[in-house]
PDB file of C-alpha atoms and ligand atoms in Angstrom:
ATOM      1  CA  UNK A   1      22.912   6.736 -14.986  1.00 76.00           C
ATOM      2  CA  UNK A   2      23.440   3.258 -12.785  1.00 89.00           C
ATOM      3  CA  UNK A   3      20.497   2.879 -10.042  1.00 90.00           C
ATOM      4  CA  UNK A   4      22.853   3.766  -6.953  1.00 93.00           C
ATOM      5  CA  UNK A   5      24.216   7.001  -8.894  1.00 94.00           C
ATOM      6  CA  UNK A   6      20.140   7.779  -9.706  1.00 95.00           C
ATOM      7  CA  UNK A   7      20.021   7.216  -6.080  1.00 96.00           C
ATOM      8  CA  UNK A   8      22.498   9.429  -4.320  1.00 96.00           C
ATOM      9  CA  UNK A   9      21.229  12.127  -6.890  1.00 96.00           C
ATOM     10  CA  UNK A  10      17.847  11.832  -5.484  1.00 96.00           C
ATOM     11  CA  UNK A  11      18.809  11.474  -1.998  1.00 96.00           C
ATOM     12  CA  UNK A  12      21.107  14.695  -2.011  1.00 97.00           C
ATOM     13  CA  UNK A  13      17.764  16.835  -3.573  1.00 97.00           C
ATOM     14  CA  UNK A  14      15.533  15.328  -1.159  1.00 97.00           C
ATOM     15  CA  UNK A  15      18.319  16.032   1.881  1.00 96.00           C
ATOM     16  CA  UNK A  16      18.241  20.088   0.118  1.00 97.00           C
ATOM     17  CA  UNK A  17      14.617  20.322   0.255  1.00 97.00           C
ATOM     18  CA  UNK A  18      13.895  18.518   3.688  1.00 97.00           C
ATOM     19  CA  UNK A  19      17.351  19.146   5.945  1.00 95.00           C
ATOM     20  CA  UNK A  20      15.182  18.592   8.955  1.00 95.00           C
ATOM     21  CA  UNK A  21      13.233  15.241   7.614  1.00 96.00           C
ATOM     22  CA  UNK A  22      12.616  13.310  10.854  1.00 96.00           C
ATOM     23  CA  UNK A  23      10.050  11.232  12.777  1.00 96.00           C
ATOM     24  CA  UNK A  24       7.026  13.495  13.365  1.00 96.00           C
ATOM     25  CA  UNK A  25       5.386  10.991  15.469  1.00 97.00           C
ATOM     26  CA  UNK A  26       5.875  13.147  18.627  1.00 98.00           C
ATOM     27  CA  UNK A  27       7.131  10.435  21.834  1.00 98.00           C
ATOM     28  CA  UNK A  28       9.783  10.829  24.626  1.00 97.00           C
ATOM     29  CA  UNK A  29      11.050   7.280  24.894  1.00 97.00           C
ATOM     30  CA  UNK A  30      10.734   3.975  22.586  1.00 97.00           C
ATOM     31  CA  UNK A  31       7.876   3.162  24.566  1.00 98.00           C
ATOM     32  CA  UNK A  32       5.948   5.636  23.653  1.00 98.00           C
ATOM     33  CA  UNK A  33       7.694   5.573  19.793  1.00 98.00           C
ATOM     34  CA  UNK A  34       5.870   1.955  20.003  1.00 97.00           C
ATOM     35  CA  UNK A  35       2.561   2.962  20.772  1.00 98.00           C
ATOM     36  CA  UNK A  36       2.510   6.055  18.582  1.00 98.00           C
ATOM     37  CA  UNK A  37       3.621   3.843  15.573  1.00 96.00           C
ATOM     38  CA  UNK A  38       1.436   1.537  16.607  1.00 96.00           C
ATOM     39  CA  UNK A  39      -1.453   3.915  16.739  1.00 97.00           C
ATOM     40  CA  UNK A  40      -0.117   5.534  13.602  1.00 95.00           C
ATOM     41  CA  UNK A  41      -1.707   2.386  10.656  1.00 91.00           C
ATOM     42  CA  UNK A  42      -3.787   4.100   8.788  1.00 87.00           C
ATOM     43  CA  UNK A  43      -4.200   7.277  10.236  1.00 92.00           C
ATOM     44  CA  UNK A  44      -2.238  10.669  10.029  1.00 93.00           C
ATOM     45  CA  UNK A  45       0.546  11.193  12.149  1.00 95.00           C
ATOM     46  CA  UNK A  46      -0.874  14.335  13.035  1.00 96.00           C
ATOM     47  CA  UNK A  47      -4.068  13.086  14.317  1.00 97.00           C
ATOM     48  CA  UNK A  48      -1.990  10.516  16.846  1.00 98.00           C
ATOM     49  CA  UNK A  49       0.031  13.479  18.087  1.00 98.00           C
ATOM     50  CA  UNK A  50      -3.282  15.216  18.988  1.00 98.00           C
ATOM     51  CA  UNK A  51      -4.654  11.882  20.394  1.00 98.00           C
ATOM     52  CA  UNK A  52      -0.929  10.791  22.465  1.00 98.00           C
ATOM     53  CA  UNK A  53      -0.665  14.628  23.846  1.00 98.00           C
ATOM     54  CA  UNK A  54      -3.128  13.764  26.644  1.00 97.00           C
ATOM     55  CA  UNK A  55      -2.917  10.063  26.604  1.00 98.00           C
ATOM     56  CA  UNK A  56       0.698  10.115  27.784  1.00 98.00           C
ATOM     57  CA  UNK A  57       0.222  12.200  30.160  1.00 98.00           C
ATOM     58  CA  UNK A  58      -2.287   9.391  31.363  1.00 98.00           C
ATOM     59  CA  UNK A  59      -0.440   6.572  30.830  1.00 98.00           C
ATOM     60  CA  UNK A  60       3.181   6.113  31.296  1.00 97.00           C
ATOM     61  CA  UNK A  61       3.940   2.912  31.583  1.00 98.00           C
ATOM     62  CA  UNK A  62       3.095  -0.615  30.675  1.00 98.00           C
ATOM     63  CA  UNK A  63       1.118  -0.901  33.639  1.00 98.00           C
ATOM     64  CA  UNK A  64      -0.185   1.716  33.200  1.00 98.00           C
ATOM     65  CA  UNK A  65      -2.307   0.571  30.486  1.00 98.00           C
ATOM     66  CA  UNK A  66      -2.645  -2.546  31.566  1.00 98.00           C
ATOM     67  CA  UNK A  67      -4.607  -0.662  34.944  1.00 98.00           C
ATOM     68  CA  UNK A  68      -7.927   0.586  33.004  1.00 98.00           C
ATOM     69  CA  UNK A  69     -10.455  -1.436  31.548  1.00 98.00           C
ATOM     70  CA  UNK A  70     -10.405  -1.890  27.581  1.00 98.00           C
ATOM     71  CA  UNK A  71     -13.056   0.085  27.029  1.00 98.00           C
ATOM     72  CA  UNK A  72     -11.505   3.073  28.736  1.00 98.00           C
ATOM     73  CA  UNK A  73      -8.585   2.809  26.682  1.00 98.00           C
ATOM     74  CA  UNK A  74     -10.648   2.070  23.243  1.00 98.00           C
ATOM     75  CA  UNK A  75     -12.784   5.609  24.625  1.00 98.00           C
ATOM     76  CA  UNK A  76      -9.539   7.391  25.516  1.00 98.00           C
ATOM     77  CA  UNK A  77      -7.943   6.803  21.522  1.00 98.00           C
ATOM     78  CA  UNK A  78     -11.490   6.533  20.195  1.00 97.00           C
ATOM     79  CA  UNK A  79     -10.486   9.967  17.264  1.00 96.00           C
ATOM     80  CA  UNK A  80      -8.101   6.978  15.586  1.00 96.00           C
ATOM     81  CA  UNK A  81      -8.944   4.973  12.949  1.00 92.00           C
ATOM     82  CA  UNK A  82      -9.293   1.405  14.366  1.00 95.00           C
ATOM     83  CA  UNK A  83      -9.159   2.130  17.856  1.00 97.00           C
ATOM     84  CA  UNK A  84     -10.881  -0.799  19.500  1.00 97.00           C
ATOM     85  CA  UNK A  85      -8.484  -3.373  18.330  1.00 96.00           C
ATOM     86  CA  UNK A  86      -5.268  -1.161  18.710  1.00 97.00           C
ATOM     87  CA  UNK A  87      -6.453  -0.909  21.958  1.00 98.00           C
ATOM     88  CA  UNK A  88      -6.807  -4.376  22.460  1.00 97.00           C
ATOM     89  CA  UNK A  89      -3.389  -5.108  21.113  1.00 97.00           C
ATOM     90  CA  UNK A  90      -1.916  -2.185  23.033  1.00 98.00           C
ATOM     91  CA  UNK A  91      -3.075  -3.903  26.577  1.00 98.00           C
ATOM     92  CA  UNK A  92      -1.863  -7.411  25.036  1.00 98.00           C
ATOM     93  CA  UNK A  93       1.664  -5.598  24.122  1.00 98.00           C
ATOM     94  CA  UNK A  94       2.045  -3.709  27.389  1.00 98.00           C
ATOM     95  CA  UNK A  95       1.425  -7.609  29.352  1.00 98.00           C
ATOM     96  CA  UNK A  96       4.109  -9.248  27.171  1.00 98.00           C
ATOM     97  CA  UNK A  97       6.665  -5.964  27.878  1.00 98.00           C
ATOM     98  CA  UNK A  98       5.836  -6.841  31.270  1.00 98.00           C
ATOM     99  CA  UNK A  99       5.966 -10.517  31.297  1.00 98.00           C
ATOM    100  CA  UNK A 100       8.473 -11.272  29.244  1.00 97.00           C
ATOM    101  CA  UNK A 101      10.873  -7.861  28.273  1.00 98.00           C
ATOM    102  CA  UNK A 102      10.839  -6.206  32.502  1.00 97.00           C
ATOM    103  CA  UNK A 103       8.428  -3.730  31.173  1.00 97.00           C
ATOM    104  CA  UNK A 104      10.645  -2.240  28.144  1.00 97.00           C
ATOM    105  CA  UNK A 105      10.604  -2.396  25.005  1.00 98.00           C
ATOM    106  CA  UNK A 106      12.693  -5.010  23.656  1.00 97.00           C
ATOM    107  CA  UNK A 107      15.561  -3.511  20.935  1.00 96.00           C
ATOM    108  CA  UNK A 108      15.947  -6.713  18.536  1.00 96.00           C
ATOM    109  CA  UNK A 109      13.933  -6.385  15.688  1.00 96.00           C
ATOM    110  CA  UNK A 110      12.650 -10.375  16.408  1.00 96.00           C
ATOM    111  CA  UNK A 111      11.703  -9.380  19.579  1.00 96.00           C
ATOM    112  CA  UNK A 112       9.556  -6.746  18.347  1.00 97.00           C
ATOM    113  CA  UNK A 113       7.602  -8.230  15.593  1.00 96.00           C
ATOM    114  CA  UNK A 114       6.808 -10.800  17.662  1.00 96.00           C
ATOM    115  CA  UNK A 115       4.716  -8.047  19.325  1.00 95.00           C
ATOM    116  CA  UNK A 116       0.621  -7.989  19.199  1.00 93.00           C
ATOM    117  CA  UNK A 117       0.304  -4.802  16.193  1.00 90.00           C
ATOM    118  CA  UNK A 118       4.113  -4.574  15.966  1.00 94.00           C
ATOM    119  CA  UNK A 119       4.559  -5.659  12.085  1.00 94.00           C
ATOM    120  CA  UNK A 120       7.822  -4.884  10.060  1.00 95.00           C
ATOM    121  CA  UNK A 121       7.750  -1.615   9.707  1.00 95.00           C
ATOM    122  CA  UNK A 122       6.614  -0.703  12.847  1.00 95.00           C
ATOM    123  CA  UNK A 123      10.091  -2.381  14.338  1.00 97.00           C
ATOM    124  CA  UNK A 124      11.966  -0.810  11.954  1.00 97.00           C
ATOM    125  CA  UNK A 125      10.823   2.847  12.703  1.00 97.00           C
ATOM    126  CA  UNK A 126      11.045   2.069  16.152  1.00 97.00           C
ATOM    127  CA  UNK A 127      15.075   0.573  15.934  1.00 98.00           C
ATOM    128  CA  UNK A 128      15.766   3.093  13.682  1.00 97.00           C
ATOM    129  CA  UNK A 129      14.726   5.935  15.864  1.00 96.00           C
ATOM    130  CA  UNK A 130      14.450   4.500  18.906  1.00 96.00           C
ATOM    131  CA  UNK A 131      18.113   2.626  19.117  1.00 97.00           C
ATOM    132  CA  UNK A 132      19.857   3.704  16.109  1.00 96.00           C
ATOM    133  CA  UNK A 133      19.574   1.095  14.292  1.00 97.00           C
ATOM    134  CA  UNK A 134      19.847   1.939  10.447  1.00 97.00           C
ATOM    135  CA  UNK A 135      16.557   0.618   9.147  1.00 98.00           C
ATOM    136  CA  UNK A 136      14.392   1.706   6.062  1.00 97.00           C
ATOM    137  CA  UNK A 137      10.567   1.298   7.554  1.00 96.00           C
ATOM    138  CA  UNK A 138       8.286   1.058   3.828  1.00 97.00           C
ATOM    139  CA  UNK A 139       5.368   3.161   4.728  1.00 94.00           C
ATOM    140  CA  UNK A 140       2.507   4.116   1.889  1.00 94.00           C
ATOM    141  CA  UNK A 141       5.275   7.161   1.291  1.00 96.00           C
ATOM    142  CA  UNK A 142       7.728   5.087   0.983  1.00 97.00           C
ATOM    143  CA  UNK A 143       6.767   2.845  -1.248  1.00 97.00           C
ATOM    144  CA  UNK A 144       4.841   5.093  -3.120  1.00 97.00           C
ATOM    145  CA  UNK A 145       8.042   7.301  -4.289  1.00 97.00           C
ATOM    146  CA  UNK A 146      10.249   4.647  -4.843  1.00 97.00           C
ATOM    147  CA  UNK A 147       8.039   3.070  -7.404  1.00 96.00           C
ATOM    148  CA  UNK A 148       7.358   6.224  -9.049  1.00 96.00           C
ATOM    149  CA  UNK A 149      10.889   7.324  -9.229  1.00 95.00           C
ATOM    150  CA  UNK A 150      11.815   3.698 -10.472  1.00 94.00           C
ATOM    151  CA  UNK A 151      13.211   2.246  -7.425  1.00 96.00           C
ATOM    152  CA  UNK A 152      11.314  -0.596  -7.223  1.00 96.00           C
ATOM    153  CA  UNK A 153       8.647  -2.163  -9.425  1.00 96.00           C
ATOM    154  CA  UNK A 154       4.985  -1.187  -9.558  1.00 95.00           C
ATOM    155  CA  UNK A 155       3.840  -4.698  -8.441  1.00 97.00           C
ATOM    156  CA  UNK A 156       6.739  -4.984  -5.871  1.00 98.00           C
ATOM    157  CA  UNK A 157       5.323  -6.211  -2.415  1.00 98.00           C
ATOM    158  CA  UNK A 158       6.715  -3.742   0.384  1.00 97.00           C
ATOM    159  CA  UNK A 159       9.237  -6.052   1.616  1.00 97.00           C
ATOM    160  CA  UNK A 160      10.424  -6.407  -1.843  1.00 98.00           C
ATOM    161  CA  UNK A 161      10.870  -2.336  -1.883  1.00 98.00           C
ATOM    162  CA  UNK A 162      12.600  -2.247   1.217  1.00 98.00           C
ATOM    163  CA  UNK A 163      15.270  -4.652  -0.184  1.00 98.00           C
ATOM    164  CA  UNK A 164      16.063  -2.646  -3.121  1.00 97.00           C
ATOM    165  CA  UNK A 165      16.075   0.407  -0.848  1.00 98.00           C
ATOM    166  CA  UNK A 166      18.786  -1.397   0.940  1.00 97.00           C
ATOM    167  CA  UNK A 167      20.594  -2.724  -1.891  1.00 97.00           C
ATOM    168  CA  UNK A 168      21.140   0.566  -3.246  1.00 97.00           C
ATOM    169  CA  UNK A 169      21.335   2.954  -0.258  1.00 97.00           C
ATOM    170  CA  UNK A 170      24.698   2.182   2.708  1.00 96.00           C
ATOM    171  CA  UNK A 171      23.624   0.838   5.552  1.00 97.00           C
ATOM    172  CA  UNK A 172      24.498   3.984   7.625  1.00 97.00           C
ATOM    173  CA  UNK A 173      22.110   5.979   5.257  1.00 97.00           C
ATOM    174  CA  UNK A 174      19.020   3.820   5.648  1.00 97.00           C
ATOM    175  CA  UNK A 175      17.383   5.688   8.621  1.00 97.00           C
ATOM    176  CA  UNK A 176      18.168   8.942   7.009  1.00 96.00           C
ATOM    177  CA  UNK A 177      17.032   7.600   3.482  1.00 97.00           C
ATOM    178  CA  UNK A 178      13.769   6.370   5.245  1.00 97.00           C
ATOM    179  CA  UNK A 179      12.769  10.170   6.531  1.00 97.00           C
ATOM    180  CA  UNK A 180      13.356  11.847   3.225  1.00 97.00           C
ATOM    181  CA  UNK A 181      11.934   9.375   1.509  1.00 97.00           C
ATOM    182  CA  UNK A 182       8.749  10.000   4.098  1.00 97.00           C
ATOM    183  CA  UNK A 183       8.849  13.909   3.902  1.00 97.00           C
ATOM    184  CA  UNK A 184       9.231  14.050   0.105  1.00 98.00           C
ATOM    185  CA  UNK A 185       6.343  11.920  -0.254  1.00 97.00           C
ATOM    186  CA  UNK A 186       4.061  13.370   2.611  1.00 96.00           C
ATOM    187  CA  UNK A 187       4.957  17.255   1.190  1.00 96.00           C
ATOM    188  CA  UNK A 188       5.888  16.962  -2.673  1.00 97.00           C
ATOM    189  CA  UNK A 189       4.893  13.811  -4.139  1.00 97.00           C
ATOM    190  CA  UNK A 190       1.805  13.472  -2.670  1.00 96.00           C
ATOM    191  CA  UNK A 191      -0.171  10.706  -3.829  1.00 95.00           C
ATOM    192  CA  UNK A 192      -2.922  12.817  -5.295  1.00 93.00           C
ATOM    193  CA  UNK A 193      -1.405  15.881  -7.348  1.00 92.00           C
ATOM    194  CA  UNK A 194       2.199  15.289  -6.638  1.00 96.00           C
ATOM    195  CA  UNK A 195       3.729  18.629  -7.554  1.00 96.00           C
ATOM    196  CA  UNK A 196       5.669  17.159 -10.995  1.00 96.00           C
ATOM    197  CA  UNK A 197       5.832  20.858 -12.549  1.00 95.00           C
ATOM    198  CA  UNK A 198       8.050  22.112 -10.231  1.00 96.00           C
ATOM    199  CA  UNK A 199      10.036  18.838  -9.313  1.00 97.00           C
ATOM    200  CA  UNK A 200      13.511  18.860  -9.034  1.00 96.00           C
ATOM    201  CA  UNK A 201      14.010  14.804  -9.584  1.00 96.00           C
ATOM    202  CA  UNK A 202      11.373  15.007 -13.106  1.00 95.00           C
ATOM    203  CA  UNK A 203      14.402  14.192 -14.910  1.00 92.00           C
ATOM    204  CA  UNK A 204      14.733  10.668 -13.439  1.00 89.00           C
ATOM    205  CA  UNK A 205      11.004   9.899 -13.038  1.00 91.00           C
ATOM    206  CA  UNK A 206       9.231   8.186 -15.596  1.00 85.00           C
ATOM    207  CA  UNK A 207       5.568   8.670 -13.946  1.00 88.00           C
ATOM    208  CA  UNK A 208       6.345  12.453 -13.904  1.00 92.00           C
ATOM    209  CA  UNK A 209       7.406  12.354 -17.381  1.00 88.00           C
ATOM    210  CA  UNK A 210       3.833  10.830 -18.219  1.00 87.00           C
ATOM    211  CA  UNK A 211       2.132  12.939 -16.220  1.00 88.00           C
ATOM    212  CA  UNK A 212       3.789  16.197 -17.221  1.00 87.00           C
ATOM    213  CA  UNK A 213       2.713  15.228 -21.036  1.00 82.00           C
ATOM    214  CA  UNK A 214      -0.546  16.845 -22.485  1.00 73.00           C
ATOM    215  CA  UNK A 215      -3.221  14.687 -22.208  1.00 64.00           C
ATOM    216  CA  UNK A 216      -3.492  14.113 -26.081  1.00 59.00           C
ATOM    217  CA  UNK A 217       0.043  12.856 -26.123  1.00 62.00           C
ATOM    218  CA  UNK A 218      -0.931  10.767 -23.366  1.00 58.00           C
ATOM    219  CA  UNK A 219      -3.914   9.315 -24.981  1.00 50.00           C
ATOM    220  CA  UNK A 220      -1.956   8.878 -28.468  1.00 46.00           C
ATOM    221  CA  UNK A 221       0.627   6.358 -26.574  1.00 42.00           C
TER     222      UNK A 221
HETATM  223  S1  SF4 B 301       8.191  14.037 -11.013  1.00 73.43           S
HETATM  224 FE1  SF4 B 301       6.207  13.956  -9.995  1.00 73.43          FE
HETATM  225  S2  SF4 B 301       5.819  11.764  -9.629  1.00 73.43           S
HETATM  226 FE2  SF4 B 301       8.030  12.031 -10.060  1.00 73.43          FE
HETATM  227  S3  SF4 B 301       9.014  12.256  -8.072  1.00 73.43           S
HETATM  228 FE3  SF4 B 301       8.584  14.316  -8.834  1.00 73.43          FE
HETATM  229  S4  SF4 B 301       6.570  14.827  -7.980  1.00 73.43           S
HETATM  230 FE4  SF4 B 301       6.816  12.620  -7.785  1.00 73.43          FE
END
């Protein structure tokens, strides 16, 4: 089977077992998409929805941020993972917004990345679900499930994933692909004990092929 046949195969299992697979990074408007994603670098998405519950109720706006001192803010996100500099870079992001964007988030993916804590894949989940632009945003699921279903290469960098992602996914699929991709990851093929017994896609996944051998065969290899 050709890579984009493989592809669509996996995509249309994935869409079964996840119809709703979506952004759970809860937010009401791209600025608040930004600073959840932004928040979101190595920490659960489910920890930054407890965390952005009550702090955007506090602060709406860029100047709203931009009104405390940086230790409030770095006290008020302090159950993150990294939260005095993502505080830091939220109060430098929120000044640029204002200086330079009218106090909104800009929707060009330049614009963004050029954004204090705003890397590629934060822009991309933030077009892609903010403005509708199709993007495919490489997170640790991401990247993870495309190299074990054959995707992409073990040693591929993430930018190097998200191109073959494109390459083999149309364009008006990417932001779709990018969510099931996410889900299937986050729920089914975790990263410890993905769930390879009962896996719809074993068929096309060498690492589930491995790991669904006995461990002599394994061992004989
Ligand atoms: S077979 Fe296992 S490793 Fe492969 S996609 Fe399924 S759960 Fe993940």
């Amino acid at each position: 089977m050709k890579a984009k046949e493989k592809m669509d195969h996996v995509l249309r299992v994935m869409g079964e077992m996840f119809p709703d697979a979506h952004c759970e990074l809860n937010h009401r408007n791209p600025f608040e998409l930004t600073i959840a994603v932004l928040l979101s670098a190595q920490c659960t998405d489910e920890t930054v929805n407890k965390v952005t519950k009550d702090l955007f109720e506090k602060y709406k706006t860029p100047a709203d941020y931009l009104a405390v001192p940086l230790e409030e803010l770095q006290h008020d996100i302090r159950r993150i993972g990294l939260f005095r500099n993502k505080a830091l870079f939220i109060q430098k992001l929120c000044q640029i917004l204002i200086d330079e964007h009218g106090g909104e988030v800009p929707e060009k993916h330049e614009q963004l990345t050029k954004l204090p804590g705003v890397g590629r894949k934060t822009a991309n989940v933030v077009v892609s679900n903010a403005f509708g632009v199709p993007a495919i945003a490489v997170d640790t699921h991401v990247e993870r499930v495309s190299k074990r279903l054959g995707f992409a290469k073990a040693d591929d960098s993430v930018l190097e994933v998200e191109k073959k992602l494109m390459r083999l996914v149309p364009r008006e699929l990417w932001t779709e692909t990018h969510h099931r991709l996410i889900f299937f990851g986050r729920y089914h093929c975790k990263a410890q004990n993905p769930q390879c017994e009962v896996c719809p896609v074993v068929e096309f996944c060498k690492e589930g092929k491995v790991r669904m051998k006995p461990a002599s065969n394994r061992k004989a290899k």
